[in-house]
Amino acid sequence: MSINVSVQASGSQASVTLRGVLDSMSQVTLKQQLEPVLANGAVTQIRLDFAGVQSMEAASAGMLMMLSHTAKSKNKSVGIVNANPAVLSLMHKANLGKVLQIQ
């Protein structure tokens, strides 16, 4: 399965909507879509909307940690919203709440 990524940037905030499965194959797509957001100096907040994410592999937690560290090095914050209970549980097991804002 794959992931669909939609990015909308407005002022200092970028909203990234994800739909599908976040696995090792779809991580490449997500990284490619986020590169312009990370390079955009005006963006200081990145909001990942996980409402459409059906499932997430544990390996993707590592990619999200790296995203957080990269964003932080560029003075940006990353937050995750609307994750389903199974994805949220995996995020908590991976201690993502220590490096990302999870709502």
PDB file of C-alpha atoms in Angstrom:
ATOM      1  CA  MET A   1       0.000   0.000   0.000  1.00  0.00           C
ATOM      2  CA  SER A   2       1.091   3.567  -0.404  1.00  0.00           C
ATOM      3  CA  ILE A   3       0.602   6.926   1.205  1.00  0.00           C
ATOM      4  CA  ASN A   4      -0.881  10.075  -0.283  1.00  0.00           C
ATOM      5  CA  VAL A   5       0.570  13.325   1.008  1.00  0.00           C
ATOM      6  CA  SER A   6      -1.009  16.748   0.644  1.00  0.00           C
ATOM      7  CA  VAL A   7       0.879  19.841   1.815  1.00  0.00           C
ATOM      8  CA  GLN A   8      -0.592  23.286   2.388  1.00  0.00           C
ATOM      9  CA  ALA A   9       1.614  26.078   3.705  1.00  0.00           C
ATOM     10  CA  SER A  10       0.167  29.329   4.963  1.00  0.00           C
ATOM     11  CA  GLY A  11       2.372  31.845   6.704  1.00  0.00           C
ATOM     12  CA  SER A  12       4.397  30.162   9.424  1.00  0.00           C
ATOM     13  CA  GLN A  13       2.382  26.921   9.451  1.00  0.00           C
ATOM     14  CA  ALA A  14       2.412  23.960   7.083  1.00  0.00           C
ATOM     15  CA  SER A  15      -0.362  21.379   7.270  1.00  0.00           C
ATOM     16  CA  VAL A  16       0.528  17.959   5.918  1.00  0.00           C
ATOM     17  CA  THR A  17      -2.375  15.550   5.408  1.00  0.00           C
ATOM     18  CA  LEU A  18      -1.518  11.866   5.149  1.00  0.00           C
ATOM     19  CA  ARG A  19      -3.756   9.099   3.775  1.00  0.00           C
ATOM     20  CA  GLY A  20      -2.894   5.405   3.574  1.00  0.00           C
ATOM     21  CA  VAL A  21      -0.277   3.245   5.254  1.00  0.00           C
ATOM     22  CA  LEU A  22       2.987   4.642   6.606  1.00  0.00           C
ATOM     23  CA  ASP A  23       5.522   1.893   5.979  1.00  0.00           C
ATOM     24  CA  SER A  24       9.116   1.627   4.790  1.00  0.00           C
ATOM     25  CA  MET A  25       8.047   2.036   1.155  1.00  0.00           C
ATOM     26  CA  SER A  26       5.903   5.126   1.752  1.00  0.00           C
ATOM     27  CA  GLN A  27       8.521   6.841   3.927  1.00  0.00           C
ATOM     28  CA  VAL A  28      10.370   7.896   0.769  1.00  0.00           C
ATOM     29  CA  THR A  29       7.259   9.653  -0.547  1.00  0.00           C
ATOM     30  CA  LEU A  30       6.714  11.436   2.750  1.00  0.00           C
ATOM     31  CA  LYS A  31      10.340  12.577   2.950  1.00  0.00           C
ATOM     32  CA  GLN A  32      10.218  13.936  -0.617  1.00  0.00           C
ATOM     33  CA  GLN A  33       7.024  15.879   0.103  1.00  0.00           C
ATOM     34  CA  LEU A  34       8.449  17.332   3.325  1.00  0.00           C
ATOM     35  CA  GLU A  35      11.773  18.530   1.865  1.00  0.00           C
ATOM     36  CA  PRO A  36      10.317  21.814   0.499  1.00  0.00           C
ATOM     37  CA  VAL A  37       8.519  22.420   3.801  1.00  0.00           C
ATOM     38  CA  LEU A  38      11.738  21.944   5.761  1.00  0.00           C
ATOM     39  CA  ALA A  39      13.562  24.257   3.339  1.00  0.00           C
ATOM     40  CA  ASN A  40      10.903  26.983   3.599  1.00  0.00           C
ATOM     41  CA  GLY A  41      12.321  29.567   6.007  1.00  0.00           C
ATOM     42  CA  ALA A  42       8.908  31.113   6.657  1.00  0.00           C
ATOM     43  CA  VAL A  43       7.474  27.868   8.066  1.00  0.00           C
ATOM     44  CA  THR A  44       8.090  27.383  11.791  1.00  0.00           C
ATOM     45  CA  GLN A  45       5.339  24.843  12.563  1.00  0.00           C
ATOM     46  CA  ILE A  46       4.659  21.588  10.734  1.00  0.00           C
ATOM     47  CA  ARG A  47       1.377  19.863  11.534  1.00  0.00           C
ATOM     48  CA  LEU A  48       1.035  16.244  10.388  1.00  0.00           C
ATOM     49  CA  ASP A  49      -2.623  15.198  10.162  1.00  0.00           C
ATOM     50  CA  PHE A  50      -2.787  11.424  10.625  1.00  0.00           C
ATOM     51  CA  ALA A  51      -6.610  11.134  10.348  1.00  0.00           C
ATOM     52  CA  GLY A  52      -6.255   9.200   7.083  1.00  0.00           C
ATOM     53  CA  VAL A  53      -3.374   6.971   8.216  1.00  0.00           C
ATOM     54  CA  GLN A  54      -4.743   3.445   8.537  1.00  0.00           C
ATOM     55  CA  SER A  55      -1.610   1.924  10.041  1.00  0.00           C
ATOM     56  CA  MET A  56       2.050   2.644  10.662  1.00  0.00           C
ATOM     57  CA  GLU A  57       5.057   0.322  10.834  1.00  0.00           C
ATOM     58  CA  ALA A  58       7.385   0.625  13.810  1.00  0.00           C
ATOM     59  CA  ALA A  59      10.246   1.620  11.487  1.00  0.00           C
ATOM     60  CA  SER A  60       8.293   4.741  10.555  1.00  0.00           C
ATOM     61  CA  ALA A  61       8.610   5.945  14.143  1.00  0.00           C
ATOM     62  CA  GLY A  62      12.348   6.290  13.558  1.00  0.00           C
ATOM     63  CA  MET A  63      11.719   8.334  10.434  1.00  0.00           C
ATOM     64  CA  LEU A  64       9.392  10.633  12.405  1.00  0.00           C
ATOM     65  CA  MET A  65      12.106  11.061  15.065  1.00  0.00           C
ATOM     66  CA  MET A  66      14.604  12.039  12.373  1.00  0.00           C
ATOM     67  CA  LEU A  67      12.051  14.456  10.929  1.00  0.00           C
ATOM     68  CA  SER A  68      11.683  16.053  14.344  1.00  0.00           C
ATOM     69  CA  HIS A  69      15.453  16.425  14.780  1.00  0.00           C
ATOM     70  CA  THR A  70      15.857  17.879  11.280  1.00  0.00           C
ATOM     71  CA  ALA A  71      12.993  20.309  11.859  1.00  0.00           C
ATOM     72  CA  LYS A  72      14.374  21.352  15.237  1.00  0.00           C
ATOM     73  CA  SER A  73      17.772  22.075  13.664  1.00  0.00           C
ATOM     74  CA  LYS A  74      15.929  24.467  11.323  1.00  0.00           C
ATOM     75  CA  ASN A  75      13.978  26.127  14.184  1.00  0.00           C
ATOM     76  CA  LYS A  76      10.731  24.359  13.319  1.00  0.00           C
ATOM     77  CA  SER A  77       8.363  22.344  15.491  1.00  0.00           C
ATOM     78  CA  VAL A  78       6.493  19.221  14.407  1.00  0.00           C
ATOM     79  CA  GLY A  79       3.131  18.121  15.728  1.00  0.00           C
ATOM     80  CA  ILE A  80       0.915  15.133  14.990  1.00  0.00           C
ATOM     81  CA  VAL A  81      -2.873  15.304  15.205  1.00  0.00           C
ATOM     82  CA  ASN A  82      -5.803  12.932  14.663  1.00  0.00           C
ATOM     83  CA  ALA A  83      -3.914   9.621  14.849  1.00  0.00           C
ATOM     84  CA  ASN A  84      -6.130   6.567  15.298  1.00  0.00           C
ATOM     85  CA  PRO A  85      -5.764   4.532  18.527  1.00  0.00           C
ATOM     86  CA  ALA A  86      -3.515   1.834  17.002  1.00  0.00           C
ATOM     87  CA  VAL A  87      -1.136   4.385  15.455  1.00  0.00           C
ATOM     88  CA  LEU A  88      -1.221   6.478  18.624  1.00  0.00           C
ATOM     89  CA  SER A  89      -0.302   3.423  20.707  1.00  0.00           C
ATOM     90  CA  LEU A  90       2.698   2.716  18.477  1.00  0.00           C
ATOM     91  CA  MET A  91       3.800   6.347  18.752  1.00  0.00           C
ATOM     92  CA  HIS A  92       3.668   6.196  22.540  1.00  0.00           C
ATOM     93  CA  LYS A  93       5.563   2.876  22.637  1.00  0.00           C
ATOM     94  CA  ALA A  94       8.273   4.495  20.506  1.00  0.00           C
ATOM     95  CA  ASN A  95       8.386   7.499  22.887  1.00  0.00           C
ATOM     96  CA  LEU A  96       7.637   9.889  20.031  1.00  0.00           C
ATOM     97  CA  GLY A  97       5.895  12.165  22.515  1.00  0.00           C
ATOM     98  CA  LYS A  98       9.337  13.147  23.808  1.00  0.00           C
ATOM     99  CA  VAL A  99      10.365  14.670  20.473  1.00  0.00           C
ATOM    100  CA  LEU A 100       7.029  15.506  18.809  1.00  0.00           C
ATOM    101  CA  GLN A 101       3.854  17.204  19.954  1.00  0.00           C
ATOM    102  CA  ILE A 102       1.147  14.528  19.742  1.00  0.00           C
ATOM    103  CA  GLN A 103      -2.458  15.627  20.100  1.00  0.00           C
TER     104      GLN A 103
END
